[in-house]
PDB file of C-alpha atoms in Angstrom:
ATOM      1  CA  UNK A1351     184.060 350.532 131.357  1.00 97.00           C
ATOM      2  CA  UNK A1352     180.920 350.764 129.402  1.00 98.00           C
ATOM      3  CA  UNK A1353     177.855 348.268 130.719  1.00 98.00           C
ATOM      4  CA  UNK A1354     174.427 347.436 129.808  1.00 98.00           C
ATOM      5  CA  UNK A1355     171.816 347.864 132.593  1.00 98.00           C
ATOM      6  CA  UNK A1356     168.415 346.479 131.716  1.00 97.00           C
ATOM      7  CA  UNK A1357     165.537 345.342 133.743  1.00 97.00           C
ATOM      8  CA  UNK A1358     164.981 344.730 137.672  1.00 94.00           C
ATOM      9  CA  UNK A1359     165.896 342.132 139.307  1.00 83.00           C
ATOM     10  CA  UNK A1360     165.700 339.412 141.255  1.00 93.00           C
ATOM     11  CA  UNK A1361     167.552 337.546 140.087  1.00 96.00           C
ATOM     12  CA  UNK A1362     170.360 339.604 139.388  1.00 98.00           C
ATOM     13  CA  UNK A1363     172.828 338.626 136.259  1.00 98.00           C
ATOM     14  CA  UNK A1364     176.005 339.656 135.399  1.00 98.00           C
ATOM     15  CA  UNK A1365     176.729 338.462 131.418  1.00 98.00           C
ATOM     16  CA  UNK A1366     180.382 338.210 130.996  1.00 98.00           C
ATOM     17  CA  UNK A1367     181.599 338.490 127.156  1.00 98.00           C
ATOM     18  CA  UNK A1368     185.439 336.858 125.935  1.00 97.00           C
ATOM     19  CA  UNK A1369     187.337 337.525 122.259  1.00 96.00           C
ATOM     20  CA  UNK A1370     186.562 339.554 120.642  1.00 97.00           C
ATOM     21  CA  UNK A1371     183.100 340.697 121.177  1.00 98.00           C
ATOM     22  CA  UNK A1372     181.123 342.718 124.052  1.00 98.00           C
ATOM     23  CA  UNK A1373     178.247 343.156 125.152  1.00 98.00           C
ATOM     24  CA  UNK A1374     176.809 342.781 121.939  1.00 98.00           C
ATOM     25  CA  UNK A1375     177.146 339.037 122.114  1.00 98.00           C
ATOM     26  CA  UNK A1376     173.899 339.496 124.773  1.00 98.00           C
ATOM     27  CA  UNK A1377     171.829 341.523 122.666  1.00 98.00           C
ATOM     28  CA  UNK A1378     169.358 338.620 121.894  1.00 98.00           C
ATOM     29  CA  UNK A1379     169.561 336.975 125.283  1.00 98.00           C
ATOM     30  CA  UNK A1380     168.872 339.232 127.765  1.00 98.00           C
ATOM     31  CA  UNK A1381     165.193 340.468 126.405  1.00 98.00           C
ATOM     32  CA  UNK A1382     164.374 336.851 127.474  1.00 98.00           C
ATOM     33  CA  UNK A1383     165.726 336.667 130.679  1.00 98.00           C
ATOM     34  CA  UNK A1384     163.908 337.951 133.847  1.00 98.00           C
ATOM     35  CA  UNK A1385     165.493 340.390 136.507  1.00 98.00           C
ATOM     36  CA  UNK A1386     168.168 342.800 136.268  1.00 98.00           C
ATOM     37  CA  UNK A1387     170.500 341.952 133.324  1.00 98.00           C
ATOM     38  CA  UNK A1388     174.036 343.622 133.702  1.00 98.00           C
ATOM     39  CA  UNK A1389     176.482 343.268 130.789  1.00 98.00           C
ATOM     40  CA  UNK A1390     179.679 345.052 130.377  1.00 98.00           C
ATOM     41  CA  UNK A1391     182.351 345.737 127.532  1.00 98.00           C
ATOM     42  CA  UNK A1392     185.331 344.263 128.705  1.00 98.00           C
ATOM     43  CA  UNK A1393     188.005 346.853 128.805  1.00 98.00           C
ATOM     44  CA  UNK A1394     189.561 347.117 125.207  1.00 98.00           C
ATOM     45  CA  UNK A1395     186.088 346.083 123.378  1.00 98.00           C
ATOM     46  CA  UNK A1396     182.486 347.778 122.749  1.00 98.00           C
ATOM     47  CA  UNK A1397     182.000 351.018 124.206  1.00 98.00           C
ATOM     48  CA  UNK A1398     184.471 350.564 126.441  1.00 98.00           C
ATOM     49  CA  UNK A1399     188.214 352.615 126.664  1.00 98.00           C
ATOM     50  CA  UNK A1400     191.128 350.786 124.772  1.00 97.00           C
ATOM     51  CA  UNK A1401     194.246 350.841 125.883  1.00 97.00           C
ATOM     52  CA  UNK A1402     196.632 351.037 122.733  1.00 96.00           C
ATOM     53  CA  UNK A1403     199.687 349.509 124.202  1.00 96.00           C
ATOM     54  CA  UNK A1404     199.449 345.210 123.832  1.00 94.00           C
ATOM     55  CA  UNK A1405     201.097 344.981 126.699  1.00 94.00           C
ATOM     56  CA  UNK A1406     198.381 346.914 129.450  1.00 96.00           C
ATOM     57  CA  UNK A1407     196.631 343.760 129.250  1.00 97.00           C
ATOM     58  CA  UNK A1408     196.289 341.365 131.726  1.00 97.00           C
ATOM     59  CA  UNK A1409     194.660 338.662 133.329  1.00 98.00           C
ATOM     60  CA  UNK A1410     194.932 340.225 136.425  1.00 97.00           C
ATOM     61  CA  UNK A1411     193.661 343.719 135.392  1.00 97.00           C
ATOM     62  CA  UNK A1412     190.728 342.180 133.230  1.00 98.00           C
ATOM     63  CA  UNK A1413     189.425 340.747 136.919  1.00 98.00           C
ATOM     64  CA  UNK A1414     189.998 344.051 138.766  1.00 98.00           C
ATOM     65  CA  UNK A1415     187.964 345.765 136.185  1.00 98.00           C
ATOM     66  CA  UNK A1416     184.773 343.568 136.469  1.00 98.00           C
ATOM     67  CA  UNK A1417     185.656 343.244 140.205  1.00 98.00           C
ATOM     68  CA  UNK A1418     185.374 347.084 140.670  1.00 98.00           C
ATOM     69  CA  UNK A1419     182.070 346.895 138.533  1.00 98.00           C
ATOM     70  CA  UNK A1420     180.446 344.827 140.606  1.00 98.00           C
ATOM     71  CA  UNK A1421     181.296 346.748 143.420  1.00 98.00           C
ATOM     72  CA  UNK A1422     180.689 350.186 142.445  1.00 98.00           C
ATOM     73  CA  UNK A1423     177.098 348.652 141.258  1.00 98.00           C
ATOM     74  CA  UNK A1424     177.223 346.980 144.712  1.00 97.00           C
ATOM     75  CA  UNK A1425     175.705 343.700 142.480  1.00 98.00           C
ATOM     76  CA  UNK A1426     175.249 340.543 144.951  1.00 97.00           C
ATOM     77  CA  UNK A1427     172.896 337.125 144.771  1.00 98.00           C
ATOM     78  CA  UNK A1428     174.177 337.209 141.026  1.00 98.00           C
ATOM     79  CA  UNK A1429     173.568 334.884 138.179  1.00 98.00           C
ATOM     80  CA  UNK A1430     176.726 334.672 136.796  1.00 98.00           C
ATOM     81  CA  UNK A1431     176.703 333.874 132.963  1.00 98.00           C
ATOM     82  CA  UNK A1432     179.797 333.575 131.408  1.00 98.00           C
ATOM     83  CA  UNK A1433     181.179 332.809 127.576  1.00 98.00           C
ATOM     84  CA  UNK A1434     185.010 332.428 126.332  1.00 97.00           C
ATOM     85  CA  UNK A1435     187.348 334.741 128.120  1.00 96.00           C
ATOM     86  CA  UNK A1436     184.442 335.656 130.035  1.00 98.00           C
ATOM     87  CA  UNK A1437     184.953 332.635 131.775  1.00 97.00           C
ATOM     88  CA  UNK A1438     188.692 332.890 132.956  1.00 97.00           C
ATOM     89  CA  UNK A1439     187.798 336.141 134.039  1.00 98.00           C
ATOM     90  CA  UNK A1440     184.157 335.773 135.852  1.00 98.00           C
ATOM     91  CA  UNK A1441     185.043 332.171 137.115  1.00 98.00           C
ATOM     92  CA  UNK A1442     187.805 333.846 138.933  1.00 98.00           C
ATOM     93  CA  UNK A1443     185.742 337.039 140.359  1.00 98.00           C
ATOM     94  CA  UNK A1444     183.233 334.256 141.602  1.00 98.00           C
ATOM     95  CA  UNK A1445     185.840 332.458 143.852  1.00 98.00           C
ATOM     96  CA  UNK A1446     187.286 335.114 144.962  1.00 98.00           C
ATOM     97  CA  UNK A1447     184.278 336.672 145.446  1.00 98.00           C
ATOM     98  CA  UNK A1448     181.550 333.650 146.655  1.00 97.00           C
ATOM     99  CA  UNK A1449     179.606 335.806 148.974  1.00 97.00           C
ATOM    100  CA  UNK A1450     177.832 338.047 146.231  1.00 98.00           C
ATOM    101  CA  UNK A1451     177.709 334.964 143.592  1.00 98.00           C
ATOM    102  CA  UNK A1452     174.257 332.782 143.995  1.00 98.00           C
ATOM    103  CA  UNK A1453     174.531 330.461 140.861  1.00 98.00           C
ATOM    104  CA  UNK A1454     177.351 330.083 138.051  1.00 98.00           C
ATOM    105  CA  UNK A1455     176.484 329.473 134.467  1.00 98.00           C
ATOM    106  CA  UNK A1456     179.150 328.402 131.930  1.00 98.00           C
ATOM    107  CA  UNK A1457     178.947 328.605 128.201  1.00 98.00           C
ATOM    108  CA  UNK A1458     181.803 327.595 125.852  1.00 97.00           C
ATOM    109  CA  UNK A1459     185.112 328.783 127.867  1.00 96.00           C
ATOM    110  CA  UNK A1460     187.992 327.138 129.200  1.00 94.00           C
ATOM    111  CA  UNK A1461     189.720 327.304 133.255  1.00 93.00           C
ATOM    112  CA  UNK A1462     193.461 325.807 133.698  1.00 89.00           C
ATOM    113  CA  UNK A1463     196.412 326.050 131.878  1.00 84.00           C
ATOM    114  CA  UNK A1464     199.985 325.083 131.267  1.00 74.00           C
ATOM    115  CA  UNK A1465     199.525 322.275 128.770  1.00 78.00           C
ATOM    116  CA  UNK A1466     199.317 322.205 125.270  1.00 71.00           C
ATOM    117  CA  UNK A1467     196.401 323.491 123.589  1.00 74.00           C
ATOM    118  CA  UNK A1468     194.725 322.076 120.614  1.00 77.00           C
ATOM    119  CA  UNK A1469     196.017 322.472 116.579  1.00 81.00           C
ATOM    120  CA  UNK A1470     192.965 324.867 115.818  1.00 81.00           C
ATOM    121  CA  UNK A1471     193.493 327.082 118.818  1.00 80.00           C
ATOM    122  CA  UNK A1472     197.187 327.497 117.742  1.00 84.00           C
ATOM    123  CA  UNK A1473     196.241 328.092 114.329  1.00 86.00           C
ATOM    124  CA  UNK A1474     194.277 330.770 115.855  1.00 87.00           C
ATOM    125  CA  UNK A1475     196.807 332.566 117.446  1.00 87.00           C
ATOM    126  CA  UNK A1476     198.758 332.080 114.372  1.00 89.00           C
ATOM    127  CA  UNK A1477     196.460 333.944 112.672  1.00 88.00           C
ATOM    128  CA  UNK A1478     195.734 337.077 114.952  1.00 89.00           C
ATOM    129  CA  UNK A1479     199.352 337.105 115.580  1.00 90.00           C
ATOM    130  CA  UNK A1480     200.167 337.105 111.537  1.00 88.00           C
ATOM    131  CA  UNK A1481     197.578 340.110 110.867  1.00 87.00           C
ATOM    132  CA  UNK A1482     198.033 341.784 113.980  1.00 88.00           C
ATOM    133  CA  UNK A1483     196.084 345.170 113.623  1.00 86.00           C
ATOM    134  CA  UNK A1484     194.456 344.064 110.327  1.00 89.00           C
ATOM    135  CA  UNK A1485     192.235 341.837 112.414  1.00 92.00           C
ATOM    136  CA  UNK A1486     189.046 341.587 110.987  1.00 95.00           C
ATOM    137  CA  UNK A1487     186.635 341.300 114.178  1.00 96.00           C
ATOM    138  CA  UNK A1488     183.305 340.461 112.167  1.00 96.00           C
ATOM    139  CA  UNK A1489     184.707 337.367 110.317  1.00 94.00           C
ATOM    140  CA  UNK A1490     186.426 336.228 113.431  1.00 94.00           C
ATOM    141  CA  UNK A1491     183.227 336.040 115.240  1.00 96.00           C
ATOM    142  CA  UNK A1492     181.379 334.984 112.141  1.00 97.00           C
ATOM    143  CA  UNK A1493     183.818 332.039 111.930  1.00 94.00           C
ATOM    144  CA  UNK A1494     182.694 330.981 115.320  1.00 95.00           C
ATOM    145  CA  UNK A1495     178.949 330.706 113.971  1.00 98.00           C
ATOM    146  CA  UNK A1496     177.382 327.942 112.299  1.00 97.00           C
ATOM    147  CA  UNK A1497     174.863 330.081 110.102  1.00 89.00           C
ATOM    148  CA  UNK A1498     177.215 333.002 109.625  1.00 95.00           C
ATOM    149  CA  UNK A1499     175.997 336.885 110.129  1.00 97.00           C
ATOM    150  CA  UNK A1500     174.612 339.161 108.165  1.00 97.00           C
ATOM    151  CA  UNK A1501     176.125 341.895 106.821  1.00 97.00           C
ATOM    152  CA  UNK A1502     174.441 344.449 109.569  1.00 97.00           C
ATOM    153  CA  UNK A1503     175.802 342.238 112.419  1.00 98.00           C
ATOM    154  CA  UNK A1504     179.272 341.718 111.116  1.00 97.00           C
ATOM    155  CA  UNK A1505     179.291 345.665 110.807  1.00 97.00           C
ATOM    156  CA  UNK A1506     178.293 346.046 114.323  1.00 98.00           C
ATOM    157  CA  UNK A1507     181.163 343.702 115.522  1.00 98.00           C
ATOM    158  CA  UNK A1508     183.881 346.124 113.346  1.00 97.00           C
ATOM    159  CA  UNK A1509     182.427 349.068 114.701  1.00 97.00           C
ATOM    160  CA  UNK A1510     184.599 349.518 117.845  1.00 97.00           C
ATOM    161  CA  UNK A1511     187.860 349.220 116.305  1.00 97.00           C
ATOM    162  CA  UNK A1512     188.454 351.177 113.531  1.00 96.00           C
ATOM    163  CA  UNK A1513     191.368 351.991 113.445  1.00 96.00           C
ATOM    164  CA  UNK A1514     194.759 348.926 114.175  1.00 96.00           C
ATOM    165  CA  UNK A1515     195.650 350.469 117.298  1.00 97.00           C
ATOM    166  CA  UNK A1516     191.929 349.875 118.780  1.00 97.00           C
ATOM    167  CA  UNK A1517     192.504 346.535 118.418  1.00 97.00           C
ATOM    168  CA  UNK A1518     195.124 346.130 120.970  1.00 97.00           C
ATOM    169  CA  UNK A1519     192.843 344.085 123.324  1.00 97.00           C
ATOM    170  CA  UNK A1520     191.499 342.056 120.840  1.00 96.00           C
ATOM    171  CA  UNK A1521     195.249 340.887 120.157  1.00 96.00           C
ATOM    172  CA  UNK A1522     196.230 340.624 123.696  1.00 96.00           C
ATOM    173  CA  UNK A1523     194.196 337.959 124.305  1.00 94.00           C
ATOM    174  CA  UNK A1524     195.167 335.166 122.569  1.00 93.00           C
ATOM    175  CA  UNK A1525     198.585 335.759 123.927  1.00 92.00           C
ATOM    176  CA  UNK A1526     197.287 335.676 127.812  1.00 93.00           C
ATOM    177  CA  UNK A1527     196.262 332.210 127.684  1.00 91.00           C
ATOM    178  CA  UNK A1528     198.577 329.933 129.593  1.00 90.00           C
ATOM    179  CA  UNK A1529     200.105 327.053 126.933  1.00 88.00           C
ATOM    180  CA  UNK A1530     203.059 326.094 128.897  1.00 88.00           C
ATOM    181  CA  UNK A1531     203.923 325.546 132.608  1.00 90.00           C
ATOM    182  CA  UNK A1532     206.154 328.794 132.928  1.00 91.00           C
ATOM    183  CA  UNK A1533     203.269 331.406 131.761  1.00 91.00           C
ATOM    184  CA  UNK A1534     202.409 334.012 134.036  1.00 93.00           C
ATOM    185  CA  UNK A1535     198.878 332.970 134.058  1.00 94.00           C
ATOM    186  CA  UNK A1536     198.842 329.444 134.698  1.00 94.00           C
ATOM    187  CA  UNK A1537     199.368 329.070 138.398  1.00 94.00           C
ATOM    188  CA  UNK A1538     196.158 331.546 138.759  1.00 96.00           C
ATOM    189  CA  UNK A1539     194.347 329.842 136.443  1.00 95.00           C
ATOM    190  CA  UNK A1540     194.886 326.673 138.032  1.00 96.00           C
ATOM    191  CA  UNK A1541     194.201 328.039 141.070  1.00 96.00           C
ATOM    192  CA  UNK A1542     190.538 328.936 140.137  1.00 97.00           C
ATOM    193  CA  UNK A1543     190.199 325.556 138.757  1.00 97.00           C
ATOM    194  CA  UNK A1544     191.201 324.118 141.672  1.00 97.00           C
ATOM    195  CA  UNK A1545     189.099 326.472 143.923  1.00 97.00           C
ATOM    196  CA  UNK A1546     186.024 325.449 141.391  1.00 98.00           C
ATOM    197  CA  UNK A1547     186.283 321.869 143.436  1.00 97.00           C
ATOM    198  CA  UNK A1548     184.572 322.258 146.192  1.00 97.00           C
ATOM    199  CA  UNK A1549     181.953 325.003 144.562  1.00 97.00           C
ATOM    200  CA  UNK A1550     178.799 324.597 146.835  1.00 96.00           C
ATOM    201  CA  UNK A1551     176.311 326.569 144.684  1.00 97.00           C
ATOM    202  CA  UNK A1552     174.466 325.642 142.009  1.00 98.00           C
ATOM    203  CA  UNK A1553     176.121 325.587 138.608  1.00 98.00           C
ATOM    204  CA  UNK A1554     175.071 324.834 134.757  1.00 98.00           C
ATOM    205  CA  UNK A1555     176.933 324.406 131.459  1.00 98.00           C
ATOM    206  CA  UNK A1556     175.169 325.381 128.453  1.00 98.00           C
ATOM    207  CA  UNK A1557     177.481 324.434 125.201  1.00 98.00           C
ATOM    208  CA  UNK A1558     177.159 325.185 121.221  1.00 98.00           C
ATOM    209  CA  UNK A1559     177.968 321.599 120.576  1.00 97.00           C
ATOM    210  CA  UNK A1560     179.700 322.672 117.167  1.00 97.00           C
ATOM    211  CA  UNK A1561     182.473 324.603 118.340  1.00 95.00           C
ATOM    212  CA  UNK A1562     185.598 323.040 116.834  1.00 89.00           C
ATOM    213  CA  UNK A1563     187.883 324.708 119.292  1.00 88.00           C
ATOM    214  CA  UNK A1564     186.219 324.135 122.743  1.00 92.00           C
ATOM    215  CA  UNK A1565     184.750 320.789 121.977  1.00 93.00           C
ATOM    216  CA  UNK A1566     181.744 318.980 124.122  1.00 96.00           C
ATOM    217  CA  UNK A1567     184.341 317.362 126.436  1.00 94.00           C
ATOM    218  CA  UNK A1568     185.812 320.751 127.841  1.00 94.00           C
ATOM    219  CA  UNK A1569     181.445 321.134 129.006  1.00 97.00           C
ATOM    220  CA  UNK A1570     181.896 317.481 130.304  1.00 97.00           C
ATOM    221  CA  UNK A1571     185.049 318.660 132.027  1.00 96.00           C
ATOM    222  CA  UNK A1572     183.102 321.281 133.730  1.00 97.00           C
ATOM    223  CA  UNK A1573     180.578 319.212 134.616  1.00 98.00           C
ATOM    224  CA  UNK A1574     183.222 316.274 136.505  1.00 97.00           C
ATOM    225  CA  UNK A1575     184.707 319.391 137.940  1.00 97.00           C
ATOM    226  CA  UNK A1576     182.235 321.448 139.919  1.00 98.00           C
ATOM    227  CA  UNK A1577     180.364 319.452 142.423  1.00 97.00           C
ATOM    228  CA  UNK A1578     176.401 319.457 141.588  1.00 94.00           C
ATOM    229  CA  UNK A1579     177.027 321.042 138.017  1.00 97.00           C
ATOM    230  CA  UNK A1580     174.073 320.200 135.853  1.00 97.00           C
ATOM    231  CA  UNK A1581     174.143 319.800 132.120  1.00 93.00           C
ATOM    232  CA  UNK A1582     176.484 319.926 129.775  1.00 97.00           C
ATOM    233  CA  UNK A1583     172.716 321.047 127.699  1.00 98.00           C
ATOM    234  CA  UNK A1584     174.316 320.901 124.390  1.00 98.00           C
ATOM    235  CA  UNK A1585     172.776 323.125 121.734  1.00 98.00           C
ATOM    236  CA  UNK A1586     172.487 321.370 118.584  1.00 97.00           C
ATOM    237  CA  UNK A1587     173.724 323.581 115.446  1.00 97.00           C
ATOM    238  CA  UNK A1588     175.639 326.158 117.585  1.00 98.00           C
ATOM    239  CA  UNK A1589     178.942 326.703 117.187  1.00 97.00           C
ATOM    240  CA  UNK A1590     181.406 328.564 119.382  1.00 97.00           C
ATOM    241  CA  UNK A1591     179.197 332.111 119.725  1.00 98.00           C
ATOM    242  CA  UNK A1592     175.624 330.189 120.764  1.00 98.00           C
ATOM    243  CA  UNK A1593     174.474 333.411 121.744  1.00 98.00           C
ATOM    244  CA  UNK A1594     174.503 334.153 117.742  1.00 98.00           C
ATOM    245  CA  UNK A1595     173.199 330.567 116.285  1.00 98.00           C
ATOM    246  CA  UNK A1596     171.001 329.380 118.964  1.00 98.00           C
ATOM    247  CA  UNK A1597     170.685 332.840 121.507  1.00 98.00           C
ATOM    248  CA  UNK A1598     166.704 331.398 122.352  1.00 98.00           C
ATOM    249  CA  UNK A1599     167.483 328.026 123.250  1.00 98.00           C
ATOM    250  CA  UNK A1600     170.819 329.554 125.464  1.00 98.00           C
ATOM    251  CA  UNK A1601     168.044 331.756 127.358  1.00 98.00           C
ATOM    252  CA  UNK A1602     165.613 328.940 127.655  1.00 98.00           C
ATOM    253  CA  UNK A1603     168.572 326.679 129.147  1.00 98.00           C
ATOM    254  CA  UNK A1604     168.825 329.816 131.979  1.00 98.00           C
ATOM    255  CA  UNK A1605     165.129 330.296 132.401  1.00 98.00           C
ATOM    256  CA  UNK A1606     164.643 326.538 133.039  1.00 98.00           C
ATOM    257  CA  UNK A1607     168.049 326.250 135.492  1.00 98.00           C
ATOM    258  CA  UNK A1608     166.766 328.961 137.854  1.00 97.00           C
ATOM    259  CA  UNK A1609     163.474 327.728 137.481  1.00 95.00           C
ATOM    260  CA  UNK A1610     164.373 324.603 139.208  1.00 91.00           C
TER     261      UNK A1610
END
């Protein structure tokens, strides 16, 4: 697992990525944070090893991964910033894990599963499932952005899969999120959601307030859910990837929540 380790902290911060970026997505956040900024390549993106075989991927094994991270770095009092499948993932690392996680901070994801998603999201597993390893990863994310990317950026998204086996984890994903009451991953998931309840730490939810396929109400739902939870801040002109449209306003959001 390849990670970004910038800065000293406090306050510590662990930057979770989702589909299909890395840590990339962070680039123009984490100059403007203070501390120690940690931000890995979830296994099967960035620098990070790829697995070739679809099926290697799991929910379970995505949380191990960041869960041996975090304690081979021996990271605790953590800021815990997380973004798409980021959040599944880190959300679930943080309740099972509540003694090294000071303050949660939730950015355009999802938690729960088992009922039926929305018409775009299926049209977007349609999609990856249609082109498979002919996935382009720069338009994906760029379709996620309000203002687009240049040419440069897109690039810089393609670079880590170049060939249609790299892309394994990248197609993986869409398939581990829990649409029906029989998936594998929907009891877990629902478990962390339940778990996120009674949450006794502070919490924020920073949203592009664009995105077409996590809408403001899933940041609302956050907000009912986790006792305390401040926000939803929603970032006007930001679309799914904030950290791309609007990446100073996401960092002032942070700056401001620890502040108080």
């Amino acid at each position: 697992m390849h990670y970004v380790d910038e800065g000293a902290g406090p306050p510590m911060f662990l930057l979770l990525h989702g589909e299909p970026t890395s840590s990339f997505l962070w680039r123009n956040v984490i100059p403007q944070l203070p501390g120690r900024k940690v931000a890995p390549d979830l296994i099967g993106f960035g620098q990070s090893d790829k697995p070739e075989d679809i099926g290697w991927y799991s929910y379970d094994r995505h949380v191990d991964s960041v869960t041996r991270l975090v304690a081979e770095l021996d990271l605790d009092d953590i800021t815990l910033v997380v973004h798409d499948w980021g959040g599944p993932i880190g959300l679930r690392f943080a309740v099972e894990n509540p003694e090294r996680v000071a303050r949660l901070v939730i950015l355009n994801t999802g938690i729960g599963g088992g009922s039926a998603p929305s018409k775009t999201w299926l049209r977007f597993r349609a999609v990856v499932r249609e082109l498979g390893g002919a996935l382009d990863i720069g338009r994906l994310v760029e379709a996620g952005t309000t203002h687009g990317l240049d040419d440069e950026t897109r690039a810089a998204y393609d670079a880590p899969f170049p060939t249609p086996e790299s892309k394994a984890g990248a197609l993986a994903f869409p398939e581990l999120v829990p649409t029906e009451p029989e998936h594998p991953n929907t009891a877990p998931m629902n478990r962390v959601r339940d778990a996120l309840r009674s949450w006794d730490r502070p919490a924020l939810v920073v949203w592009g307030a664009d995105d077409r396929v996590l809408p403001l109400a899933v940041a609302e739902m956050f907000v009912d859910l986790i006792p305390g939870a401040e926000g939803p801040v929603a970032i006007a002109g930001a679309s799914h990837f904030l950290q791309e449209d609007k990446p100073d306003e996401v960092a002032e959001a942070i700056r401001e929540f620890l502040a108080r």
